Coordinates of C-alpha atoms in Angstrom, one line a residue:
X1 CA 19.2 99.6 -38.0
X2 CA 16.5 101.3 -37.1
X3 CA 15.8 101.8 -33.0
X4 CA 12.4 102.4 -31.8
X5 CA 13.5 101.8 -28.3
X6 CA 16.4 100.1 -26.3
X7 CA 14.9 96.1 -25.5
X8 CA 17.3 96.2 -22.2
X9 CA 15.5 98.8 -20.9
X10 CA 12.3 97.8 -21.9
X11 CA 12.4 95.3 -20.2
X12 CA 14.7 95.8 -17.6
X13 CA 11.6 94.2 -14.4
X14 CA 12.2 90.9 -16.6
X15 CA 10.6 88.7 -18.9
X16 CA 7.9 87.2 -17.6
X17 CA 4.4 88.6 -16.9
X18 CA 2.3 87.5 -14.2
X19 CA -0.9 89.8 -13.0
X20 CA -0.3 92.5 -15.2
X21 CA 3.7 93.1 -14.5
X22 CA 6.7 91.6 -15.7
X23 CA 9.1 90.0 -13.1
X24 CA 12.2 88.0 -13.3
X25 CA 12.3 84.7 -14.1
X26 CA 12.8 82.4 -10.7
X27 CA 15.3 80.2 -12.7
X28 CA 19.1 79.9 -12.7
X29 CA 19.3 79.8 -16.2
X30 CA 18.9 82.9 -18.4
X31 CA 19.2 83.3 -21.8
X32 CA 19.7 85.8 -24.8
X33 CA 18.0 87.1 -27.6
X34 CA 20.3 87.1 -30.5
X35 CA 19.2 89.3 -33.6
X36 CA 19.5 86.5 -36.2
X37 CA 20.7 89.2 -38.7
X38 CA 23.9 90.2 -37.3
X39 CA 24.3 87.3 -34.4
X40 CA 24.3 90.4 -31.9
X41 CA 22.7 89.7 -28.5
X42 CA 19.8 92.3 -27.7
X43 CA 18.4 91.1 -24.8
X44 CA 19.4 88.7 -21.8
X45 CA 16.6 87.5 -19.5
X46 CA 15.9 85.0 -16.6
X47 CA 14.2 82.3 -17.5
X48 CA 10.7 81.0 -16.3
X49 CA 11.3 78.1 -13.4
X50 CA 8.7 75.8 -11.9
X51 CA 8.2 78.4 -9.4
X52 CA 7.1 81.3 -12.2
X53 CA 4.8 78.5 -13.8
X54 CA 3.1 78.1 -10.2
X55 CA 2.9 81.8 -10.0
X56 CA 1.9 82.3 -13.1
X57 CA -1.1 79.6 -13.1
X58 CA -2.6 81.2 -9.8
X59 CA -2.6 84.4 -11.1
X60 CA -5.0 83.5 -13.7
X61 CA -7.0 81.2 -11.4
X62 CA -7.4 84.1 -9.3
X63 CA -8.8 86.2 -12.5
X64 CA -10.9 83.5 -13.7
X65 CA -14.1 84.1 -11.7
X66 CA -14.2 87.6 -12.4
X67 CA -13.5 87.1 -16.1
X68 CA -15.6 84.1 -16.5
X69 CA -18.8 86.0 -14.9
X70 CA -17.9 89.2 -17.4
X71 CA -20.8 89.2 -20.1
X72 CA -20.3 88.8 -23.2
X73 CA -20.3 92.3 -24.0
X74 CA -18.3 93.3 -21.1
X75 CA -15.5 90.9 -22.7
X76 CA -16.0 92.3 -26.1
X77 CA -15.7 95.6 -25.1
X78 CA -12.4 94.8 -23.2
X79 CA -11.1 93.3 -26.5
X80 CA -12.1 96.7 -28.9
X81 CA -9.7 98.8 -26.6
X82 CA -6.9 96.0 -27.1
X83 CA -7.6 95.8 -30.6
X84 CA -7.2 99.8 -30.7
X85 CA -4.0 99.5 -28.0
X86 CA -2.0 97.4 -30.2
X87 CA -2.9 99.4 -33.1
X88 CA -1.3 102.2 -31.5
X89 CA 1.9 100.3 -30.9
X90 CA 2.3 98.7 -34.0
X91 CA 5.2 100.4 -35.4
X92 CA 6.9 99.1 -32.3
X93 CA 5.6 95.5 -32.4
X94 CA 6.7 95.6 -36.2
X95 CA 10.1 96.6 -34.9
X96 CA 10.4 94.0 -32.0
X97 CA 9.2 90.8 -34.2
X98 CA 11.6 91.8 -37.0
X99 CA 14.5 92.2 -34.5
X100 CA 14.0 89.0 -32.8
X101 CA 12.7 86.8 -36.0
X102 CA 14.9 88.7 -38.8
X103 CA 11.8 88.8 -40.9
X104 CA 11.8 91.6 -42.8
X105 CA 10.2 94.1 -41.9
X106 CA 7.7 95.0 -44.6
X107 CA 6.9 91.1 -43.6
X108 CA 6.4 92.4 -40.0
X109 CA 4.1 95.7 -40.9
X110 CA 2.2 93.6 -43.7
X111 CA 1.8 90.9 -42.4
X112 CA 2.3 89.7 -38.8
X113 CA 1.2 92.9 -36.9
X114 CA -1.6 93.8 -39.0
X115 CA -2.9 90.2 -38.9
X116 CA -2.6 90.0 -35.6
X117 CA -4.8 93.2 -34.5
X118 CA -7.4 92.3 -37.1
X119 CA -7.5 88.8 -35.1
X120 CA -8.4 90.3 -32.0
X121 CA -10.9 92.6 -34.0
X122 CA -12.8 89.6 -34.9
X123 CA -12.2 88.0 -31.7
X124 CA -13.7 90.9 -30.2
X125 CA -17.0 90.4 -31.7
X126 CA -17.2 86.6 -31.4
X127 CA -16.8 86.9 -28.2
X128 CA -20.6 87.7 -28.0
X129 CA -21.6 85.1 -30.5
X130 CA -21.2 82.2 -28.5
X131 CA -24.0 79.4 -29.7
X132 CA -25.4 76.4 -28.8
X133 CA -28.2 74.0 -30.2
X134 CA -31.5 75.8 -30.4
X135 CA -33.8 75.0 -26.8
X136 CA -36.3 72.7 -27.6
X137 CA -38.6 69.7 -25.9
X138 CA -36.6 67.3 -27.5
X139 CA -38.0 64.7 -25.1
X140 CA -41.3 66.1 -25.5
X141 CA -41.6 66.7 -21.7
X142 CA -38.5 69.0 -20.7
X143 CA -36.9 71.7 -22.4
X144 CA -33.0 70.9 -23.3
X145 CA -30.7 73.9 -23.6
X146 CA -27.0 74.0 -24.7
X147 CA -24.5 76.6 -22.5
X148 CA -21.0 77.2 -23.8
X149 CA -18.9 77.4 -20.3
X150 CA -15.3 78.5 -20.6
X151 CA -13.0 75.7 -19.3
X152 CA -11.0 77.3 -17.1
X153 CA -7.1 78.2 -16.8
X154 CA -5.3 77.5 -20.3
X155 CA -1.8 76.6 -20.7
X156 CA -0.7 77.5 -24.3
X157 CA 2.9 77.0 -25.7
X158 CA 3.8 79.0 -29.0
X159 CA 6.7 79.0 -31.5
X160 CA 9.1 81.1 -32.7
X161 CA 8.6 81.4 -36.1
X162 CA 5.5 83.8 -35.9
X163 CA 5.6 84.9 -31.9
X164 CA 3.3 87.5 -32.3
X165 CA 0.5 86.0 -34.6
X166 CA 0.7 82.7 -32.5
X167 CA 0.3 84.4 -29.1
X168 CA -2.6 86.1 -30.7
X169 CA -4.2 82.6 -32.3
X170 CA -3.3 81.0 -28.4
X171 CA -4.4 83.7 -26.2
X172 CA -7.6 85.2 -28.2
X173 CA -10.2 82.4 -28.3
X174 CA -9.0 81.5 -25.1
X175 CA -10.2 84.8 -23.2
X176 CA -12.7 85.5 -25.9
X177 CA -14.9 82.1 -24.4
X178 CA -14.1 83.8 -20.4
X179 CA -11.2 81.7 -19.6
X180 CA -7.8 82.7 -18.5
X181 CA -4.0 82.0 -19.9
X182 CA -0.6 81.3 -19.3
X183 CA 1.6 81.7 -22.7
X184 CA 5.2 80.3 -23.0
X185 CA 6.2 81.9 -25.9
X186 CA 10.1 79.7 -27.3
X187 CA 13.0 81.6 -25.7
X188 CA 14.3 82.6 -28.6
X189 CA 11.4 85.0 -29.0
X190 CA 9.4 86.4 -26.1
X191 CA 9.6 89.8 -26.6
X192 CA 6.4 90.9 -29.2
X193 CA 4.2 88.2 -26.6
X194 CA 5.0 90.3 -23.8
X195 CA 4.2 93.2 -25.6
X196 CA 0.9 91.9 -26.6
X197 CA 0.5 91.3 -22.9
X198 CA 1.5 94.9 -21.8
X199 CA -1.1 95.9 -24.2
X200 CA -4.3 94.1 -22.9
X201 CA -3.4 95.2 -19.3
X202 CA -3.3 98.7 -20.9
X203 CA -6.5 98.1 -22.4
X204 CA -8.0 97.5 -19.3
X205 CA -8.2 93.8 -19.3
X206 CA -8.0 92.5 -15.3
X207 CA -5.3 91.3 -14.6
X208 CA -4.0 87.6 -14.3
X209 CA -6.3 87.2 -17.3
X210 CA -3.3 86.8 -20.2
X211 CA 0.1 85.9 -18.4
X212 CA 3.5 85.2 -19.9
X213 CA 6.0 82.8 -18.7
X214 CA 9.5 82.6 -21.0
X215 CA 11.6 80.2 -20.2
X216 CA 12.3 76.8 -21.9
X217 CA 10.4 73.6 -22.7
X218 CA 11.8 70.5 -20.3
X219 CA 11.6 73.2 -17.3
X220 CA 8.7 76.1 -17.8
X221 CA 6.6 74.1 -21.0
X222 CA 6.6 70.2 -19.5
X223 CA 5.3 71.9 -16.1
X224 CA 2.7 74.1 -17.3
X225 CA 1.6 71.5 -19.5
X226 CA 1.3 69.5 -16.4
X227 CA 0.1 71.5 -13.7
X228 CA -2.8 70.3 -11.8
X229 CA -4.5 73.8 -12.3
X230 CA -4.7 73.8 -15.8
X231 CA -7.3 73.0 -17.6
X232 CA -6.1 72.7 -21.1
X233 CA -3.2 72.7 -23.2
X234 CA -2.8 74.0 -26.6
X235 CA 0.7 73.6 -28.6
X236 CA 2.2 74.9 -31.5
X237 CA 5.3 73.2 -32.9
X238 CA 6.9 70.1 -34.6
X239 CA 4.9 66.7 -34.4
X240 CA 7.9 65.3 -32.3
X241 CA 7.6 67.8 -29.6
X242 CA 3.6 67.5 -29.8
X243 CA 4.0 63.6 -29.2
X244 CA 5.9 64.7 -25.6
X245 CA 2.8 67.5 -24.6
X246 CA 0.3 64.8 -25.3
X247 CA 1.8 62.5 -23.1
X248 CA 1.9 65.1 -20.5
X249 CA -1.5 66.0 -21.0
X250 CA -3.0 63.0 -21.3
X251 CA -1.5 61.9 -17.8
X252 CA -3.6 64.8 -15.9
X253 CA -6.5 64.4 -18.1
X254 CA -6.6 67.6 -19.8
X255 CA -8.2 68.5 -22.9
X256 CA -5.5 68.7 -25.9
X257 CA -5.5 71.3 -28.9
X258 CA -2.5 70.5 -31.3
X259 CA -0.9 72.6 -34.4
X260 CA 1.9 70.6 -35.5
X261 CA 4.5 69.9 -38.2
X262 CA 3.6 70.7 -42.2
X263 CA 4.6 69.3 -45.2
X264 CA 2.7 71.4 -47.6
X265 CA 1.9 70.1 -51.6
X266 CA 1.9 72.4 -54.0
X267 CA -0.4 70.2 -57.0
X268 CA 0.3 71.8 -60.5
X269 CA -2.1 70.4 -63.2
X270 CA -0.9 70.9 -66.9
X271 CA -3.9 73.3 -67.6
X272 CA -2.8 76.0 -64.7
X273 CA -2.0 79.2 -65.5
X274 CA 2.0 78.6 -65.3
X275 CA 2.9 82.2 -64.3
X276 CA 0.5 82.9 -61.8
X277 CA 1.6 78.9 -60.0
X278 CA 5.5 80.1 -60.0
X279 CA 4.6 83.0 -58.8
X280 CA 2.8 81.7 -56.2
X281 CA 5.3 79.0 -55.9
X282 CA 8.0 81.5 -54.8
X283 CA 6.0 83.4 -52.4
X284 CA 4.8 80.1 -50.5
X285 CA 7.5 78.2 -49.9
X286 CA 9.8 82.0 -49.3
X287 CA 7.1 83.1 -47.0
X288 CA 8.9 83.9 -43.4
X289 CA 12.2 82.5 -44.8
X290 CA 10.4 79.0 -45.4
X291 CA 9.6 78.8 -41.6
X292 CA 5.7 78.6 -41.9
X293 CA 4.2 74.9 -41.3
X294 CA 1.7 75.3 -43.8
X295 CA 5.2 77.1 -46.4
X296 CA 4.7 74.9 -50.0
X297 CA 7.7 72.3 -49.7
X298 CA 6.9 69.7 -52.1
X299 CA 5.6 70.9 -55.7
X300 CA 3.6 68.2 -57.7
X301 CA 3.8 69.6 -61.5
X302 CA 2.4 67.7 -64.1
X303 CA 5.0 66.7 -67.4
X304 CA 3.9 69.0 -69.9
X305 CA 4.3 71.5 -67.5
X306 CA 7.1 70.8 -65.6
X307 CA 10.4 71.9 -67.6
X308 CA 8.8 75.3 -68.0
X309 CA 8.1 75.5 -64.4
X310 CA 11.3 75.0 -62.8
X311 CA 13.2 77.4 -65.1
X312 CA 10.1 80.2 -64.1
X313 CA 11.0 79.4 -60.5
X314 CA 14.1 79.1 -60.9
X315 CA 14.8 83.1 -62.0
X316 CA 12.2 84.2 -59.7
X317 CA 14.2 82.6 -56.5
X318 CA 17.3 84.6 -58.5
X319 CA 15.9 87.8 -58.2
X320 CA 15.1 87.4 -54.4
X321 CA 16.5 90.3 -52.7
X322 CA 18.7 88.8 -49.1
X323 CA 19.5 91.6 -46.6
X324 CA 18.7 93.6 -43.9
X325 CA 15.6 92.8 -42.8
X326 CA 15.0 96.8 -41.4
X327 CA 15.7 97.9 -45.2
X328 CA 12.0 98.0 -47.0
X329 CA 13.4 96.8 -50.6
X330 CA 14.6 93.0 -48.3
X331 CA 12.8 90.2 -49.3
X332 CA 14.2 87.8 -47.4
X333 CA 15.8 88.0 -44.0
X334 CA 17.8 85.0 -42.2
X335 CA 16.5 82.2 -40.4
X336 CA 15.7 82.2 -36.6
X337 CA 19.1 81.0 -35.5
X338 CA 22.3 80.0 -37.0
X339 CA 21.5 76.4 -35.5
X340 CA 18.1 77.0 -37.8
X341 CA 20.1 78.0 -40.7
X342 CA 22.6 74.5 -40.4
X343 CA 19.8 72.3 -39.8
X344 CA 18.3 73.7 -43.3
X345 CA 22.2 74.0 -44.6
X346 CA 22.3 70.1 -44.0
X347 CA 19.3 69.0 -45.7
X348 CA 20.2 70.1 -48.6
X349 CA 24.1 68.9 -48.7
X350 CA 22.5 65.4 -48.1
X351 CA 20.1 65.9 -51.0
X352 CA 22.7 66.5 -53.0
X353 CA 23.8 62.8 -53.5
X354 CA 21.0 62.1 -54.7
X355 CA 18.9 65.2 -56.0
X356 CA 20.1 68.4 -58.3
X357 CA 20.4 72.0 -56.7
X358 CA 18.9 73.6 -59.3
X359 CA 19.2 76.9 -57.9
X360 CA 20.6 78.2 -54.1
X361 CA 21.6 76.1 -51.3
X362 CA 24.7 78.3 -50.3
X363 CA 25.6 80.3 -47.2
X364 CA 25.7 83.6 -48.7
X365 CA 29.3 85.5 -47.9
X366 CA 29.9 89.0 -47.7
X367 CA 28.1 91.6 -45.5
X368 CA 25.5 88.2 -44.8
X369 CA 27.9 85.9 -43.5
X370 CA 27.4 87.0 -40.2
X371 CA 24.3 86.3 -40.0
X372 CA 21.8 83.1 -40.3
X373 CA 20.7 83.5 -43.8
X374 CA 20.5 81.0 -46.7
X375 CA 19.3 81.0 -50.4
X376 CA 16.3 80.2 -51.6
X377 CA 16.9 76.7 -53.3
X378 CA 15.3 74.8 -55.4
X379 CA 15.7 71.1 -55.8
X380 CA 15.1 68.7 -58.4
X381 CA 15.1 65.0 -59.2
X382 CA 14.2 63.8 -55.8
X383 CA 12.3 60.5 -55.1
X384 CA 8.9 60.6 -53.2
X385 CA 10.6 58.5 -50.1
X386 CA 13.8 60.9 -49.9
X387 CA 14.1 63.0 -47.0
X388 CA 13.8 66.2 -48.8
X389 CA 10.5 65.5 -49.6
X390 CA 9.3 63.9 -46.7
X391 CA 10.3 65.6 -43.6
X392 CA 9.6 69.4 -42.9
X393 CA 13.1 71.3 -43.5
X394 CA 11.6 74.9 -42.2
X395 CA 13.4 76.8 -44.7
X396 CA 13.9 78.2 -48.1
X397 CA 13.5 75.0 -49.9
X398 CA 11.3 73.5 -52.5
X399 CA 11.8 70.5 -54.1
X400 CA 9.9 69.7 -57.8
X401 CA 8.8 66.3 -59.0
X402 CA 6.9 65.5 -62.0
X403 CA 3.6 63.5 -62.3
X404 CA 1.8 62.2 -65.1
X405 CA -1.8 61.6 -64.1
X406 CA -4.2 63.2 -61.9
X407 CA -4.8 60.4 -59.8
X408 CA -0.5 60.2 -59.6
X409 CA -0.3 63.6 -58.8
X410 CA -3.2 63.7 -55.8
X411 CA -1.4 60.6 -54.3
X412 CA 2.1 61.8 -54.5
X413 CA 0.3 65.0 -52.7
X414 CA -1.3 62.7 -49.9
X415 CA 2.1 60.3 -49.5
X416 CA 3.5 62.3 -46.1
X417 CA 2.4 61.9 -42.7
X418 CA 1.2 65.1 -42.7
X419 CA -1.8 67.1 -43.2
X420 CA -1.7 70.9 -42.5
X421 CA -2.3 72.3 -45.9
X422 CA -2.0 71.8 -49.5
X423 CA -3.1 73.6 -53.0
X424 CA -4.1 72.7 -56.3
X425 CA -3.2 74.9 -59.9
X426 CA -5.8 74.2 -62.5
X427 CA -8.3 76.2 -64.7
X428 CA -10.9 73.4 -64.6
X429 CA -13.2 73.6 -62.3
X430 CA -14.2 69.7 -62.0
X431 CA -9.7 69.3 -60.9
X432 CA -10.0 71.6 -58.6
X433 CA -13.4 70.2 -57.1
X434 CA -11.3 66.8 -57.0
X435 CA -7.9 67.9 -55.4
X436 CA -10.1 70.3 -52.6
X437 CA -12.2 66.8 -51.6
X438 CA -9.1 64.3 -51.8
X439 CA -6.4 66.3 -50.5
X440 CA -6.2 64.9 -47.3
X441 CA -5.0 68.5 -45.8
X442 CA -7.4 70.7 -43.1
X443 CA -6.5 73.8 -45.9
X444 CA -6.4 73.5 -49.6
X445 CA -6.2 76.6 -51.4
X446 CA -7.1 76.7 -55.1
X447 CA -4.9 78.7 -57.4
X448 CA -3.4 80.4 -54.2
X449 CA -1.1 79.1 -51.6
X450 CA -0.5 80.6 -47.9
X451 CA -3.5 83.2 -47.2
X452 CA -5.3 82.7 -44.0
X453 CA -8.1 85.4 -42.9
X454 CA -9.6 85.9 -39.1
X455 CA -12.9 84.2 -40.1
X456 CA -12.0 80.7 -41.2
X457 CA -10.0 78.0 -39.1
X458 CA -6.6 77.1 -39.2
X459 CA -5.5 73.4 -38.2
X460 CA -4.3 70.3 -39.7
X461 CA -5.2 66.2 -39.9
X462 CA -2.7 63.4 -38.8
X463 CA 0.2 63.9 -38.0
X464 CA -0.3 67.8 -38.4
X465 CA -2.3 67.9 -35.2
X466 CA -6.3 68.1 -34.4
X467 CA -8.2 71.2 -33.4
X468 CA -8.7 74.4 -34.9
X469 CA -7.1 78.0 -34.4
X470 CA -8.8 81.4 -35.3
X471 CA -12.3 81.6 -36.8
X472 CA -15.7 80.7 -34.6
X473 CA -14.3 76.8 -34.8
X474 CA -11.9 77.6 -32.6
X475 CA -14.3 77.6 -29.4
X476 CA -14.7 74.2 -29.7
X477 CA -11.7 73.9 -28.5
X478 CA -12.0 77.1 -25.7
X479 CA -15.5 76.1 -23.7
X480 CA -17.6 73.2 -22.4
X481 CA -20.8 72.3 -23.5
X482 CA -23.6 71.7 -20.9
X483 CA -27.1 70.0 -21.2
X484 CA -29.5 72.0 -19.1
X485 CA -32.8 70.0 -18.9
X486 CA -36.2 71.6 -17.5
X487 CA -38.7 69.0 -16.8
X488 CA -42.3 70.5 -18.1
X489 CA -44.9 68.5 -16.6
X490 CA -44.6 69.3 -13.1
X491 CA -45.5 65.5 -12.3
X492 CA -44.5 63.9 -9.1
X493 CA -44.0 60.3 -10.5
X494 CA -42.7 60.4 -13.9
X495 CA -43.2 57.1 -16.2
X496 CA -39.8 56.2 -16.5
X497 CA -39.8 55.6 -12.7
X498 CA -41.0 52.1 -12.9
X499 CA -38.2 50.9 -14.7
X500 CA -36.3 51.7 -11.7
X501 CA -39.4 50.5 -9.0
X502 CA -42.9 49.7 -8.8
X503 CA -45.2 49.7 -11.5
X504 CA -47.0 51.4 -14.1
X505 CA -49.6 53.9 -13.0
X506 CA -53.2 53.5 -14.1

């Protein structure tokens, strides 16, 4: 495996950063990253207490002022020499996320890091873009302005499945608008969001602004999502957890920005280009070993179509390469955990008394055994209201069912609880225009499934969440907007007065 640098030592001060240095977590539990590969331990930390939350939250109160009353320029700037920091360590941050996730690691350098630094790139530059309705005399006697105010302290909780990227989509819009953060990155994988930490402090960014707490959800997550200081709460994770930080929220009156669960449709009409949707098949519901929320889960195919499909996906899940994820010809690395890979292990068994394995769903032996992989499977034969197709696995699994009509085929799409993203096949223009205005999804790609760019949002409908990640929408959900009114006419007793007392002037 390749080494860039011993974790342990790393970070031997601990695993939590608070004002620009990482300290030991004031918790008696600790726990240990495992490399999901090989189910080797790398790195044992202290976990984040109540105590490191508290710590943590008045660190970045103390920052706020400072970093609130930073023009927008200033803030920009700050966020170039981050950009150009992480850019510098990105062999290392490729290294770290592929070690901790098992994604492999042309995944990591591709994908992840290089996303990530092109997201504070863009980030950068909003940052002095922030708008507001046009100042006018609405009224006809004042002048009405808009200001964008950052909120204050943020309390953001990220998942493990992409810890860089999502402590980049948490912490970026957050500090872009001038407010501060506290990240809990899962436990399983804190290391490349205390990297990306490290690098804004080396960037120059004050500090307090970003902070890091790792530790686990009932203790470190249900506190900060709590705390009195903080201002608002974003989340990233499964619609069952996101129920609990609402709750939380809601009690202290915070704002709420939530990214949850996916069950992603993948809509084949009969005139698509049948290559190009397995193709893109495969790689969308592979993606990250199948633990994306937006991965395609559930493919829609239409009849004429459908036989020809499965047997193209079929042989291209066949010819996936399983390995070592630090070997540049893997395709696919293990899951997370072990507990990851059973959880996906046992979907599948249950589908099986009632479904066909068409390809997959096996434990690979061998060199693999040891650690948390699985094989791409493909499932057919499944009814709509089977569990397969209707809860979100987080693995390598897609299940195929047929449809007949169009109007079939969109509702089949539509019948989940969820809404994160979706995408139609077709060559006809007037389908596609249909499936992107009824597919009840906040992204639907068209003859493409997965790609997501700096510039356009990211965020789902029901029970996928609300609010938006990356892109300019995303400041919606980072500042306050502020009616400043002028009055114009310098008079001493306005008209509207008598309707409080006295009368009308003559």
């Amino acid at each position: 495996m390749d080494q860039r640098f011993d974790v342990t030592e790393r970070f031997a001060d601990g695993a939590q950063y608070i004002a620009g240095r990482l300290r030991q977590g004031g918790s008696e539990g600790t726990h240990q990253v495992v490399d999901p590969a090989t189910g080797e331990q790398v790195f044992g930390y202290r976990l984040a207490g109540a105590a490191d939350v508290d710590a943590a939250v008045a660190a970045a109160e103390a920052a706020f002022p400072e970093w609130a009353g930073a023009t927008p320029g200033e803030r920009s700037d700050a966020m170039h020499r981050f950009a150009a920091v992480l850019t510098e360590r990105a062999d290392d941050l490729a290294y770290a996320e592929s070690l901790q996730c098992g994604k492999p690691i042309k995944l990591s350098t591709e994908f992840d890091v290089p996303g990530s630094i092109d997201n504070v790139s863009f980030f950068a530059g909003a940052a002095r873009q922030l708008e507001g309705k046009a100042a006018a005399e609405y009224s006809g006697d004042h002048t009405s302005y808009i200001r964008r105010e950052p909120i204050g302290v943020i309390g953001s909780i990220a998942p493990w499945n992409y810890p860089l990227q999502m402590a980049a989509w948490k912490v970026l819009p957050a500090i872009a608008a001038g407010n501060t953060i506290v990240l809990k990155p899962a436990e399983l994988t804190p290391l490349t969001s205390l990297m990306f930490a490290q690098a804004a402090t080396e960037a120059g960014l004050p500090d307090g602004v970003i902070n890091v707490v790792s530790g686990t959800g009932p203790e470190a997550g249900e506190w900060l999502v709590s705390h009195p200081a903080v201002a608002m709460t974003s989340f990233t994770g499964s619609t069952a957890v996101g129920k609990r930080v609402a709750e939380l929220a809601t009690s202290t009156v915070k704002r709420i920005h939530l990214e949850l669960g996916g069950k992603a449709p993948f809509v084949v009409f009969d005139d698509a280009d049948l290559e190009a949707a397995a193709h893109g098949a495969v790689a969308g519901a592979l993606i990250n070993s199948g633990q994306d929320c937006t991965a395609a889960t559930r493919a829609y195919v239409q009849r004429p179509l459908y036989d020809a499909f499965v047997a193209a996906v079929a042989e291209l899940m066949a010819s996936v390469r399983l390995g070592d994820p630090f070997d540049p010809h893997t395709d696919l690395g293990p899951l997370v955990s072990h507990a990851q890979r059973d959880r996906v292990a046992g979907f599948v068994d249950r589908a099986r008394g009632y479904a066909t394995v068409v390809t997959g769903g096996e434990i690979p032996g061998g060199d693999l055994a040891k650690g948390a992989y699985y094989r791409p499977t493909l499932i057919t034969g499944a009814p709509q209201d089977s569990e397969i197709v209707q809860s979100e696995i987080f693995g390598p699994v897609l299940a195929v069912v047929p449809f007949d009509s169009d109007d079939e085929g969109i509702a089949l799409a539509n019948d989940t609880p969820y809404g994160l993203a979706a995408s139609a096949w077709s060559r006809d223009v007037y389908r596609t225009g249909r499936a992107s205005r009824e597919l009840r999804a906040g992204c639907v790609w068209i003859n493409d499934h997965i790609p997501i760019i700096s510039e356009m949002p990211h965020g789902g409908v029901r029970a996928s969440g609300f609010g938006k990640d990356m892109s300019a929408y995303s400041f919606e959900e980072y500042t306050q907007v502020k009616h400043v009114m002028f009055d114009n006419t310098a008079v001493v007793r306005k008209d509207w007065h008598r309707t409080v007392f006295g009368d009308r002037q003559t």
